[in-house]
PDB file of C-alpha atoms and ligand atoms in Angstrom:
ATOM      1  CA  UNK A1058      27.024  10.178   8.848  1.00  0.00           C
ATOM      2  CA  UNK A1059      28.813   6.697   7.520  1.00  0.00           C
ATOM      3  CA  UNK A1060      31.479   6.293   5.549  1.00  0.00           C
ATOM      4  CA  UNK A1061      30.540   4.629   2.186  1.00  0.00           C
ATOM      5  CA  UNK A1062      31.922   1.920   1.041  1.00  0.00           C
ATOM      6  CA  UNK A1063      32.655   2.469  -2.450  1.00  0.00           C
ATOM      7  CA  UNK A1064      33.219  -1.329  -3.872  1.00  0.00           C
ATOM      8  CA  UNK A1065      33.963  -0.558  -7.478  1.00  0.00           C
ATOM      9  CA  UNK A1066      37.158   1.782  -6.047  1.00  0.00           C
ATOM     10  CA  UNK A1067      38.309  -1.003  -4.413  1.00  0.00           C
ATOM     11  CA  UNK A1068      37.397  -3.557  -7.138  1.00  0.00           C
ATOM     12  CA  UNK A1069      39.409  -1.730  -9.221  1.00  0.00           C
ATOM     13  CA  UNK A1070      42.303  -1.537  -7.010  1.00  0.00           C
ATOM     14  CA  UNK A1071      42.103  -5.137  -6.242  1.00  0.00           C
ATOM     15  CA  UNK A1072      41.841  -5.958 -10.155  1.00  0.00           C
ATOM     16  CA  UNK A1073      45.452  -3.831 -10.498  1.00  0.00           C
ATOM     17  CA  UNK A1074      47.315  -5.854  -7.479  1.00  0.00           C
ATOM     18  CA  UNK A1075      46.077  -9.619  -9.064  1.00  0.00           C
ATOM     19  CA  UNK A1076      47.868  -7.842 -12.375  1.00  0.00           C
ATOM     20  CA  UNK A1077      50.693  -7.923 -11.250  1.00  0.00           C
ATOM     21  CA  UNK A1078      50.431 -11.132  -9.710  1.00  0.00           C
ATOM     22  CA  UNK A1079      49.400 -12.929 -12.678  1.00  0.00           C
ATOM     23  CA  UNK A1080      52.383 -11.603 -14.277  1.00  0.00           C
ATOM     24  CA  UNK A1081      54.787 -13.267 -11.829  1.00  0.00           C
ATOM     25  CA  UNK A1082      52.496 -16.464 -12.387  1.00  0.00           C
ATOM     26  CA  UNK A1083      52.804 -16.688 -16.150  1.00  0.00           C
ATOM     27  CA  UNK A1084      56.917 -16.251 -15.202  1.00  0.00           C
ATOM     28  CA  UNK A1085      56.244 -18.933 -13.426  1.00  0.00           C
ATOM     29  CA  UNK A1086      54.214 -21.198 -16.435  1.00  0.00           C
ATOM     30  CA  UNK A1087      51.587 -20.665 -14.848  1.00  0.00           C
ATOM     31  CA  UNK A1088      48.447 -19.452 -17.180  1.00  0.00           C
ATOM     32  CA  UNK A1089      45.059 -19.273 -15.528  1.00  0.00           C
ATOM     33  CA  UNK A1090      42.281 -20.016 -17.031  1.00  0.00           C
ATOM     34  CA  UNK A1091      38.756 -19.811 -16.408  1.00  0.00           C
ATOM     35  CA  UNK A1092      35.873 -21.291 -18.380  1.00  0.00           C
ATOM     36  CA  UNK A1093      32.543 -19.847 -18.380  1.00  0.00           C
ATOM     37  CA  UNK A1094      29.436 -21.871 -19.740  1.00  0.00           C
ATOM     38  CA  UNK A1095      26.191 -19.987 -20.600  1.00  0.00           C
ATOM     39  CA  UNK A1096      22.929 -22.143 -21.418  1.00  0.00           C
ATOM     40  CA  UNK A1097      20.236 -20.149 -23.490  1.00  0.00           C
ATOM     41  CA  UNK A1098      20.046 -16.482 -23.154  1.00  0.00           C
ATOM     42  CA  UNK A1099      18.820 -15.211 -19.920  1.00  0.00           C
ATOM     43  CA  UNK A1100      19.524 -11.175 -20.519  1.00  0.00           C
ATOM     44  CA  UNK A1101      20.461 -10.752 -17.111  1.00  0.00           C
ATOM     45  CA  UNK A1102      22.523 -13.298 -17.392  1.00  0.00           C
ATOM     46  CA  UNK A1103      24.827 -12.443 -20.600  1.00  0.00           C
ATOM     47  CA  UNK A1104      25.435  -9.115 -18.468  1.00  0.00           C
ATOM     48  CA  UNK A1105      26.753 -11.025 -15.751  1.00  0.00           C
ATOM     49  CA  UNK A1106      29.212 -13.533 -17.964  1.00  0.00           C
ATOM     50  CA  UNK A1107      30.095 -10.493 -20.131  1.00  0.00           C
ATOM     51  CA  UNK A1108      31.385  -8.650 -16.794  1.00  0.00           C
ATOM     52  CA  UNK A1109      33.257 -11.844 -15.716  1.00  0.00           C
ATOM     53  CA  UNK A1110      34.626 -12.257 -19.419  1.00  0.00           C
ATOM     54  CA  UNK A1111      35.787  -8.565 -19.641  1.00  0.00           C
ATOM     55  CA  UNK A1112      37.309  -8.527 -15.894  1.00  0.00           C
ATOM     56  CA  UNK A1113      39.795 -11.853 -16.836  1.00  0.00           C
ATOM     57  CA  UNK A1114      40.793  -9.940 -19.858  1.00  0.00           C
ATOM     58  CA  UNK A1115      41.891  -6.643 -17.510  1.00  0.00           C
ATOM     59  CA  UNK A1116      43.967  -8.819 -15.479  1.00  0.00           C
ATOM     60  CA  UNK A1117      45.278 -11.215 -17.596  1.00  0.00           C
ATOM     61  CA  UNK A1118      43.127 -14.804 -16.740  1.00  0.00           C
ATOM     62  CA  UNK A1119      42.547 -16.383 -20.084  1.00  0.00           C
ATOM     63  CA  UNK A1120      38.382 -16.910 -20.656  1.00  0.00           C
ATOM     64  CA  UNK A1121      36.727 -18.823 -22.282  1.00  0.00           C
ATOM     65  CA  UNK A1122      32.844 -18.255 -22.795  1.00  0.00           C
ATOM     66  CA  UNK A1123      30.744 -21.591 -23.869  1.00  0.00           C
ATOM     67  CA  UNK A1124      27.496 -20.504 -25.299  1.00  0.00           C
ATOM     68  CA  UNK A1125      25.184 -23.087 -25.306  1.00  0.00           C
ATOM     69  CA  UNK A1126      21.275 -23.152 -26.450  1.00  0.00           C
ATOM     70  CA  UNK A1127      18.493 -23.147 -24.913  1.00  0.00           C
ATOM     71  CA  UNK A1128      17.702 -26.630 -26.002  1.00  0.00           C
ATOM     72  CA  UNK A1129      20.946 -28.109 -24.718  1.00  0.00           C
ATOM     73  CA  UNK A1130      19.717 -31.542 -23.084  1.00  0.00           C
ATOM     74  CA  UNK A1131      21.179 -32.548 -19.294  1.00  0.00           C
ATOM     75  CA  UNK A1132      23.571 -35.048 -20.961  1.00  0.00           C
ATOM     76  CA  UNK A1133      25.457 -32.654 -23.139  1.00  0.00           C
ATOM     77  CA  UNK A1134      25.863 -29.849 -20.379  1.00  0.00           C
ATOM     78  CA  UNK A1135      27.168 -33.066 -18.373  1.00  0.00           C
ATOM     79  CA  UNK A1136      29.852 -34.130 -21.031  1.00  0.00           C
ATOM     80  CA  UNK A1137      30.839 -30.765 -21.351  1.00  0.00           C
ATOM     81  CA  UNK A1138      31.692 -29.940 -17.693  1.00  0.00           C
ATOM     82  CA  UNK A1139      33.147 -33.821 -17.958  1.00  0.00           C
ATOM     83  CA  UNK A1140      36.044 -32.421 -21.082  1.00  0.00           C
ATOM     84  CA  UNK A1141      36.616 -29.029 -18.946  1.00  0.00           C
ATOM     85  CA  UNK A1142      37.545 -31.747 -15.742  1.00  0.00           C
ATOM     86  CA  UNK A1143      39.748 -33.389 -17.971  1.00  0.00           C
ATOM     87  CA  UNK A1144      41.883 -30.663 -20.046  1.00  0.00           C
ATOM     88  CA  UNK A1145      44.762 -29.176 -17.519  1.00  0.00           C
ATOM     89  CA  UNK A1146      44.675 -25.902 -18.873  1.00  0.00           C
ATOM     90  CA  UNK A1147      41.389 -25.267 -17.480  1.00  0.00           C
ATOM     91  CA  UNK A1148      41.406 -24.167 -13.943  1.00  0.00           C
ATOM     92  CA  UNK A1149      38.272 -22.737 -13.326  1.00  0.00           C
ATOM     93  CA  UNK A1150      34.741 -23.840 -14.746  1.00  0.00           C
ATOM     94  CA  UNK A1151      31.724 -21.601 -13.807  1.00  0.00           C
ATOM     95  CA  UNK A1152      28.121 -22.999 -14.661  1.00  0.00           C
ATOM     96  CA  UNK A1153      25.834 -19.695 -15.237  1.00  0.00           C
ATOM     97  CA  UNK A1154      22.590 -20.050 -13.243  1.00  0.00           C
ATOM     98  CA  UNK A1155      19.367 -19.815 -13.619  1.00  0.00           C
ATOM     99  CA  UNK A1156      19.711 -23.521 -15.747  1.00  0.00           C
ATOM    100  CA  UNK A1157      16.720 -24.371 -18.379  1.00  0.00           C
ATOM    101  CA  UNK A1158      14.112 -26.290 -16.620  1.00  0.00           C
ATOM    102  CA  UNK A1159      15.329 -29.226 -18.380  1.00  0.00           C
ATOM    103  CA  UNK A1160      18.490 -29.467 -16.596  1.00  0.00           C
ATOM    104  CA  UNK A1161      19.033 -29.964 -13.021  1.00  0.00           C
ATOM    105  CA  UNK A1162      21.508 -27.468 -11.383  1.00  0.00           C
ATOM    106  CA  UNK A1163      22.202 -29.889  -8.643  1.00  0.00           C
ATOM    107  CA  UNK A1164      23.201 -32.578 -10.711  1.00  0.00           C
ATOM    108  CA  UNK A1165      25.212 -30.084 -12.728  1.00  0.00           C
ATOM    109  CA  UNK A1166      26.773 -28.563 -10.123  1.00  0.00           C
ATOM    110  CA  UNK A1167      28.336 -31.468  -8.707  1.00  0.00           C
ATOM    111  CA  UNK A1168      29.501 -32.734 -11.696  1.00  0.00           C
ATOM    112  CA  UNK A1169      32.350 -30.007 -11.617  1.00  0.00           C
ATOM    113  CA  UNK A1170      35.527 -31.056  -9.710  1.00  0.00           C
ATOM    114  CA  UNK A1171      35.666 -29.509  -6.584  1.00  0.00           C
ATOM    115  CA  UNK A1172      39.088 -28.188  -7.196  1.00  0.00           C
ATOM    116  CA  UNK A1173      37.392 -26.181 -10.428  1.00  0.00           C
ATOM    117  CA  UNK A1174      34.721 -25.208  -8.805  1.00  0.00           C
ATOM    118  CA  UNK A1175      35.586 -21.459  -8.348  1.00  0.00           C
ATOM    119  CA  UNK A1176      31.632 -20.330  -7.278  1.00  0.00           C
ATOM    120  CA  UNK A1177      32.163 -22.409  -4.682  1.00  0.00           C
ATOM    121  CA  UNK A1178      28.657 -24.326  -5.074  1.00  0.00           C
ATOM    122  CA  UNK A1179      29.945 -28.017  -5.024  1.00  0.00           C
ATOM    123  CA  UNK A1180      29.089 -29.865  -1.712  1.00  0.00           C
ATOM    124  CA  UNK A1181      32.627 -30.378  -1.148  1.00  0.00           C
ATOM    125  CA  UNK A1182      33.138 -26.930  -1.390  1.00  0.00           C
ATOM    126  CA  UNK A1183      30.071 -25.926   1.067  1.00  0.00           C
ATOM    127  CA  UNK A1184      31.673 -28.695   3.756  1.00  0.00           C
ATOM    128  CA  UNK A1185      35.087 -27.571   3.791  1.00  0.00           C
ATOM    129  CA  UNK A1186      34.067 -24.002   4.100  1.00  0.00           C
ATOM    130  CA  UNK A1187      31.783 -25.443   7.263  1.00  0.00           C
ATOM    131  CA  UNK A1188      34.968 -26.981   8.954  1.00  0.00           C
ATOM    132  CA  UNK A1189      36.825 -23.818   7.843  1.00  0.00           C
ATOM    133  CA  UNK A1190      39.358 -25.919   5.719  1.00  0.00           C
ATOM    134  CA  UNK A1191      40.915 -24.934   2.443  1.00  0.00           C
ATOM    135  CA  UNK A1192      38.710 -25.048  -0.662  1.00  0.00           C
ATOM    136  CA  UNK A1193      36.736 -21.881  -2.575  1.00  0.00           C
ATOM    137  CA  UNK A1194      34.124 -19.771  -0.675  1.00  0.00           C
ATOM    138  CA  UNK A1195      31.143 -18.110  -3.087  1.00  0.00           C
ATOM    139  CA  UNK A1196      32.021 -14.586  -4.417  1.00  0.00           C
ATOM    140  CA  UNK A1197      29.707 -12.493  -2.693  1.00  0.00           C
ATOM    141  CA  UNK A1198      30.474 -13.157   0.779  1.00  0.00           C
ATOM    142  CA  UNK A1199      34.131 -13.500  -0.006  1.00  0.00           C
ATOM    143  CA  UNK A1200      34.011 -10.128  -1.178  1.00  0.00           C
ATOM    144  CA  UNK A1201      32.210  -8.808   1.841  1.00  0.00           C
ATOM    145  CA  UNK A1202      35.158  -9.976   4.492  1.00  0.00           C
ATOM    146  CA  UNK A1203      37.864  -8.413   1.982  1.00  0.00           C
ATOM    147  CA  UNK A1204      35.795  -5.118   2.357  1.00  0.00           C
ATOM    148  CA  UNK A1205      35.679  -5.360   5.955  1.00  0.00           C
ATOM    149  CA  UNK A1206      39.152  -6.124   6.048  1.00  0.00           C
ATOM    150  CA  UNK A1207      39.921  -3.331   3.545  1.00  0.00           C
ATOM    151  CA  UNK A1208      37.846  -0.588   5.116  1.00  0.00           C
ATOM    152  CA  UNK A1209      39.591  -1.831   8.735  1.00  0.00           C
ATOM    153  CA  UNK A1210      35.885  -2.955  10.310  1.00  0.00           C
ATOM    154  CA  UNK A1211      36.829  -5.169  13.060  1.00  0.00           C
ATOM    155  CA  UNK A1212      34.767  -8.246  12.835  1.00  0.00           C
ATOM    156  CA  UNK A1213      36.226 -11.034  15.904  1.00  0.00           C
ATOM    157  CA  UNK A1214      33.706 -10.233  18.635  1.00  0.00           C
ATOM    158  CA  UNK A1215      31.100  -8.523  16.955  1.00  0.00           C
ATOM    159  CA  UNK A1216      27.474  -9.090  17.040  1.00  0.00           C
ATOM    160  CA  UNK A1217      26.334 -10.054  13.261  1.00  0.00           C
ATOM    161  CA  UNK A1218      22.995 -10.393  12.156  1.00  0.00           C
ATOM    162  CA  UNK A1219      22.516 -11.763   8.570  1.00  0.00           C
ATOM    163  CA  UNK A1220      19.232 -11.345   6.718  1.00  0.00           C
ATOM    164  CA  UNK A1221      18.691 -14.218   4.016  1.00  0.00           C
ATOM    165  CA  UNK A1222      19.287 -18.092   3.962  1.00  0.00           C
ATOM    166  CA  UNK A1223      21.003 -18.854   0.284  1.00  0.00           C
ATOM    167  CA  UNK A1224      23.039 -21.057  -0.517  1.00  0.00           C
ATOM    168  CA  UNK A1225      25.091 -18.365  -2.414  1.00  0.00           C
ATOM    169  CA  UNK A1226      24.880 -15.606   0.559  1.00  0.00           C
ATOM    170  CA  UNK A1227      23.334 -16.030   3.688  1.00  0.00           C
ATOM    171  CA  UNK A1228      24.648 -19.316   4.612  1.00  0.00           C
ATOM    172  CA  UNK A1229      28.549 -19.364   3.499  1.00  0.00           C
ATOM    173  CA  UNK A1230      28.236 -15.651   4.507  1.00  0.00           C
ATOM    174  CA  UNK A1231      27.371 -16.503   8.497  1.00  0.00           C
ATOM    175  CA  UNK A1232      30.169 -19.598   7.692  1.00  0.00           C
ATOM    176  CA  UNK A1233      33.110 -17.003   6.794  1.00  0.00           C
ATOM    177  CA  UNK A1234      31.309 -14.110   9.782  1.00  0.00           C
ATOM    178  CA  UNK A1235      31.689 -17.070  11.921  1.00  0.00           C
ATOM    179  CA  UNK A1236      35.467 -18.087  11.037  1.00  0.00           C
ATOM    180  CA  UNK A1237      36.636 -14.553  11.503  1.00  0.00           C
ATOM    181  CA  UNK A1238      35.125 -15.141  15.427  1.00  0.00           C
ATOM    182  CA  UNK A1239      31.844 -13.159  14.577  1.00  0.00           C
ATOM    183  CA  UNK A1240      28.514 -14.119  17.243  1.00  0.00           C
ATOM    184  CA  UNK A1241      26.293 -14.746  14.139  1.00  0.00           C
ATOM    185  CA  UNK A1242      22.596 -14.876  13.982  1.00  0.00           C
ATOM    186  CA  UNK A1243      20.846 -15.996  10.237  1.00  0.00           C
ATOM    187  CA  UNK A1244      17.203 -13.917   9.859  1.00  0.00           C
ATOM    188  CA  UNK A1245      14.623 -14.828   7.535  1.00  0.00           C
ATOM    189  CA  UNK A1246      11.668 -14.506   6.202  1.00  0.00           C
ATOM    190  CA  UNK A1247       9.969 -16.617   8.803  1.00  0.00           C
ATOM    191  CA  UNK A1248      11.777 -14.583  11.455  1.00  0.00           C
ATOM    192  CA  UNK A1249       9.417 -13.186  14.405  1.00  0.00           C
ATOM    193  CA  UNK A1250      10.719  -9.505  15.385  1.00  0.00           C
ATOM    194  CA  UNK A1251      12.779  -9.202  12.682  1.00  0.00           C
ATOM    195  CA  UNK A1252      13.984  -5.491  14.524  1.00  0.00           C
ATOM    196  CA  UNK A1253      14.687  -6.997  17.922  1.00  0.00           C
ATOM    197  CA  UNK A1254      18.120  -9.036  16.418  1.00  0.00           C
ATOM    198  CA  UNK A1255      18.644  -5.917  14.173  1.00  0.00           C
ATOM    199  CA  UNK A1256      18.646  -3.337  16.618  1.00  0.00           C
ATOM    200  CA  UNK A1257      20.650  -5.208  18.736  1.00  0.00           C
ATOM    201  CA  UNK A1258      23.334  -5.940  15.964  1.00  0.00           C
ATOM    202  CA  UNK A1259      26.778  -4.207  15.237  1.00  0.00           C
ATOM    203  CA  UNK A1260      27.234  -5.246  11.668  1.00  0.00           C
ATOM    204  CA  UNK A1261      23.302  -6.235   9.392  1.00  0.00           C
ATOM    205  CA  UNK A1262      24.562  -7.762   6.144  1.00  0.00           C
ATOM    206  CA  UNK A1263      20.882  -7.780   3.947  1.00  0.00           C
ATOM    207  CA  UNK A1264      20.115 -10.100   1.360  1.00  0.00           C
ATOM    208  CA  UNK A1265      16.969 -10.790   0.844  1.00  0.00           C
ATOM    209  CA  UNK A1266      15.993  -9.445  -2.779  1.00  0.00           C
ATOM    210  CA  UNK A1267      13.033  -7.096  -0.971  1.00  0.00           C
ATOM    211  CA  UNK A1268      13.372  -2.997  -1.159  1.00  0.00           C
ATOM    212  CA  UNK A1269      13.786  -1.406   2.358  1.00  0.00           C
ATOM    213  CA  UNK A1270      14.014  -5.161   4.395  1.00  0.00           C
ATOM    214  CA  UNK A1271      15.902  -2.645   6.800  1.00  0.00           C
ATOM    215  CA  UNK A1272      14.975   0.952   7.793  1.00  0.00           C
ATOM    216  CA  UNK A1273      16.446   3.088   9.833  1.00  0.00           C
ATOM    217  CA  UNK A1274      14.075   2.514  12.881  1.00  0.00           C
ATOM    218  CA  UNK A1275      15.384  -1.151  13.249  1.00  0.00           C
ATOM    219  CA  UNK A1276      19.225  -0.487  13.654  1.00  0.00           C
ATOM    220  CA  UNK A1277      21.390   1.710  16.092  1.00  0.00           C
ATOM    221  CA  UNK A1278      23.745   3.905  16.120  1.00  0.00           C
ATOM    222  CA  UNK A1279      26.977   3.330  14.485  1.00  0.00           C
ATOM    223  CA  UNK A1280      25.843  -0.144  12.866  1.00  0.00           C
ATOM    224  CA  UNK A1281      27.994  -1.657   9.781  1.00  0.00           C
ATOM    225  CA  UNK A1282      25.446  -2.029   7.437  1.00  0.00           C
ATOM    226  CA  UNK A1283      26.199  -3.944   4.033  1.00  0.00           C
ATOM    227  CA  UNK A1284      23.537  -4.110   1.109  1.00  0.00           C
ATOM    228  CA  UNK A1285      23.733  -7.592  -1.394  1.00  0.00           C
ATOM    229  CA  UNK A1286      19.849  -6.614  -2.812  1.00  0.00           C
ATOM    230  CA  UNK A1287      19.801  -5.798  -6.722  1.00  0.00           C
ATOM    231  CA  UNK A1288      16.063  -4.252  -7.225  1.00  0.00           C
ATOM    232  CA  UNK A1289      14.637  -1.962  -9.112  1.00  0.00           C
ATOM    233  CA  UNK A1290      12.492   0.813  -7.660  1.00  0.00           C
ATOM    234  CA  UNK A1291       8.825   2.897  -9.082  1.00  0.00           C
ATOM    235  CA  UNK A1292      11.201   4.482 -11.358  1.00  0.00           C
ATOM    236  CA  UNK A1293      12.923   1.495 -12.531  1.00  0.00           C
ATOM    237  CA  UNK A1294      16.390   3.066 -10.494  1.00  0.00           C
ATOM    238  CA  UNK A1295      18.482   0.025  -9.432  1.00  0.00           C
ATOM    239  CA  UNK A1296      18.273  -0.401  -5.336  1.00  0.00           C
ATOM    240  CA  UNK A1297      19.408  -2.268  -2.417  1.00  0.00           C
ATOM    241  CA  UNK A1298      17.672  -4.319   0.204  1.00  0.00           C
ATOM    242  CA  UNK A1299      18.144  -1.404   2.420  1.00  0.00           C
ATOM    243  CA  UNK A1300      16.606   2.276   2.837  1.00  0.00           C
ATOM    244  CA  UNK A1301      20.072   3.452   1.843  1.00  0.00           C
ATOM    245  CA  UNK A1302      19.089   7.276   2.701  1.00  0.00           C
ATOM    246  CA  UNK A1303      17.672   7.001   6.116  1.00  0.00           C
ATOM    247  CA  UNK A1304      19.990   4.654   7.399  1.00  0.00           C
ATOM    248  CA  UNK A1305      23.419   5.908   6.615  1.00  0.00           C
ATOM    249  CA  UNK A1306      22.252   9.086   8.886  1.00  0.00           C
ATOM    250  CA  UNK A1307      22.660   6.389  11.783  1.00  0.00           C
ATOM    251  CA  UNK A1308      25.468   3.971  10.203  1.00  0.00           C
ATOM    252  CA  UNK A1309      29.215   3.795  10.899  1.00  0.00           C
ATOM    253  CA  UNK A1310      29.788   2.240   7.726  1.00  0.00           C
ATOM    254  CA  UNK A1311      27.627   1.481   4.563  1.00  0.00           C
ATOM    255  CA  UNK A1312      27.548   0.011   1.196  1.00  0.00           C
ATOM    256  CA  UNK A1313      25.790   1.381  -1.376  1.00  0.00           C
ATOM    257  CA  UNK A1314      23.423  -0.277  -4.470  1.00  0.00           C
ATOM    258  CA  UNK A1315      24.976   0.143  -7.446  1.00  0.00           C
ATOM    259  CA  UNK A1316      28.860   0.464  -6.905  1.00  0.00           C
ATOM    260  CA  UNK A1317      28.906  -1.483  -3.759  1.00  0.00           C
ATOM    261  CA  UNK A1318      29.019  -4.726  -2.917  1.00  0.00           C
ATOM    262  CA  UNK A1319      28.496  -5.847  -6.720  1.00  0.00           C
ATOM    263  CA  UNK A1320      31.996  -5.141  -8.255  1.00  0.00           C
ATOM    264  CA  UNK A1321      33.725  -6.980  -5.319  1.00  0.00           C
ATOM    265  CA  UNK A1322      31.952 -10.290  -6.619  1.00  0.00           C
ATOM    266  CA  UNK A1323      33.571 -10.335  -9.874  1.00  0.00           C
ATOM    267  CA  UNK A1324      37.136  -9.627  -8.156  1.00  0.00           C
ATOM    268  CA  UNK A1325      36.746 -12.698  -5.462  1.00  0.00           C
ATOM    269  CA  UNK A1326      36.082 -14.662  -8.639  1.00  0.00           C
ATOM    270  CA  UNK A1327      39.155 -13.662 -10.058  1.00  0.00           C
ATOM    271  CA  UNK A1328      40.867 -14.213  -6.958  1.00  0.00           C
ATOM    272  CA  UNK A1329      39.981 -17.941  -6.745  1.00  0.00           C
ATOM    273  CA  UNK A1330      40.772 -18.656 -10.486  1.00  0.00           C
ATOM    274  CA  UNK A1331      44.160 -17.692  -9.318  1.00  0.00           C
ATOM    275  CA  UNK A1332      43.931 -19.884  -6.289  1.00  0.00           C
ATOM    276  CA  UNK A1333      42.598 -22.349  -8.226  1.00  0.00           C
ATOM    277  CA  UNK A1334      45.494 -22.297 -10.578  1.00  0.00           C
ATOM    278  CA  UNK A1335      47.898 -21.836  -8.210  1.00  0.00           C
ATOM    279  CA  UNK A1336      46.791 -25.221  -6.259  1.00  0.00           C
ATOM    280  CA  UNK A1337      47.107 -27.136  -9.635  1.00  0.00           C
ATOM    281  CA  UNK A1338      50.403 -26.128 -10.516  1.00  0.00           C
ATOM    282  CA  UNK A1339      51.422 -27.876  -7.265  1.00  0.00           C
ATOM    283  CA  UNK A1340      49.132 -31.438  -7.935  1.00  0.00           C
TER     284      UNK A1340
HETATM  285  N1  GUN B1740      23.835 -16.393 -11.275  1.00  0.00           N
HETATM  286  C1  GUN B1740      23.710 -15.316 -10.450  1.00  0.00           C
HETATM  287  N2  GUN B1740      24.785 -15.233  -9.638  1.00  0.00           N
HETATM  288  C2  GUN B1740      25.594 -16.266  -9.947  1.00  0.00           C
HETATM  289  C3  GUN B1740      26.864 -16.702  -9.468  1.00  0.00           C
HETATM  290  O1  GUN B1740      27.471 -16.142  -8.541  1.00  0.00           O
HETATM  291  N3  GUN B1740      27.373 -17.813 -10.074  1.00  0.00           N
HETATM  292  C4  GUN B1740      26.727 -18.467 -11.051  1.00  0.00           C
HETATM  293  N4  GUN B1740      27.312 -19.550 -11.556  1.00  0.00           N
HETATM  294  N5  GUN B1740      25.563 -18.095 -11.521  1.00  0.00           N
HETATM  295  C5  GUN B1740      24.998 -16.999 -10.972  1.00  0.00           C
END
């Protein structure tokens, strides 16, 4: 039977460490700040930027949320982000996505100085995290290696097979597997014999958006298995990507859907609003 990972535990323990580190910060003169912009008003996401908003507040980051309608043209999202760039007590701006049609994420994206950029989504951001230099990684896999490294999973050496090709999780995710000396293989949904690289693999990190992508037949014995799928099942019960019940009878290790992965993304978010505060204190 696995040991689950219980990621709003350690979210919560995490959140009470960068407390107390913020504390020494403001001693310092140092006053984070993040700056959330919402366009229009996707439900799903005022959750999310309500979340992000409350978890500052716990440990002390100063937010700001920018609500914006649903009309808002390309060229005012762009001067926007442009005044955030400029004003020094701003450290972290954080576009919401999905973007009206009318604006172009890419565009917007970039727009955001790299140094701000605390998603991580900005080209410069994606390259230096390819060459394994200093900049900000996306949340969700960020939180994933602090598990590992919280839970004591030994990653160097380990055969780790990813499931899903994002932008915001499959790629940076095999990036940071690959940095901590991981032999990583990225699945998809083109992938022939999906089961033949799972069953073969030590850790399966799913993210594909698709109930029960893995199942207990296509993993061995003692597998790390971690779950980034948020869907909703015939009974409208939030689930994983992964057959949760059948597979942690075979699984060393195992996060669960809610409560799992998740809450770590808002804490890694947190955590590089203070790095990105801490690196412009020293410019
Ligand atoms: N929408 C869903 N997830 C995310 C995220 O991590 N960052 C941003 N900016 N938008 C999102």
């Amino acid at each position: 039977m696995a040991t689950i990972i219980d990621g709003k535990s350690l979210a919560q323990k995490l959140k009470e460490e960068m407390k107390t580190e913020i504390a020494q910060m403001k001693q310092r003169g140092i006053f984070p700040k993040l700056v959330v912009i919402l366009v229009g008003n996707n439900s799903a996401s005022e959750v999310y930027v309500r979340n992000k908003h409350k978890s500052c507040l716990e440990v002390g980051i100063e937010s700001e949320v920018i609500n914006l309608p649903t009309e808002t043209t390309q060229m005012e999202l762009l001067e926007l982000v442009e005044r955030l760039n400029q004003d020094k007590t701003v450290h972290g701006i954080l576009v919401q996505l999905p973007l009206p049609q009318q604006i172009d994420e890419k565009t917007v994206l970039r727009a955001i100085l790299p140094q701000k950029d605390v998603d991580g989504f900005h080209p410069v951001n994606v390259g230096l995290l390819s060459i394994g230099d200093e900049g900000f990684a996306p949340a969700t896999p960020s939180g994933i290696i602090t598990m590992f490294r919280e839970y004591g999973i030994e990653i160097s050496g380990k055969n780790c097979v990813i499931i899903g090709r994002s932008n915001i999780v499959g790629k940076p995710m095999a990036a940071l597997m690959l940095r901590n000396n991981a032999t990583v293989t990225i699945c998809h949904s083109k992938t022939d014999h999906l089961a033949d690289y799972t069953r073969r693999a030590d850790i399966v990190i799913v993210a594909t958006g698709r109930r029960n992508t893995l199942t207990a037949d296509m993993v061995k014995e003692g597998v790390v298995v971690i779950d980034v799928g948020m869907n909703r099942d015939e009974q409208g019960k939030l689930c994983g990507d992964v057959d949760f019940e059948a597979v942690k009878q075979k699984a060393s290790f195992i996060t669960p859907v809610p409560k799992g992965v998740g809450p770590m993304t808002i804490t890694e978010l947190l955590r590089n609003t203070i790095l990105a505060a801490e690196r412009q204190s020293r410019q």
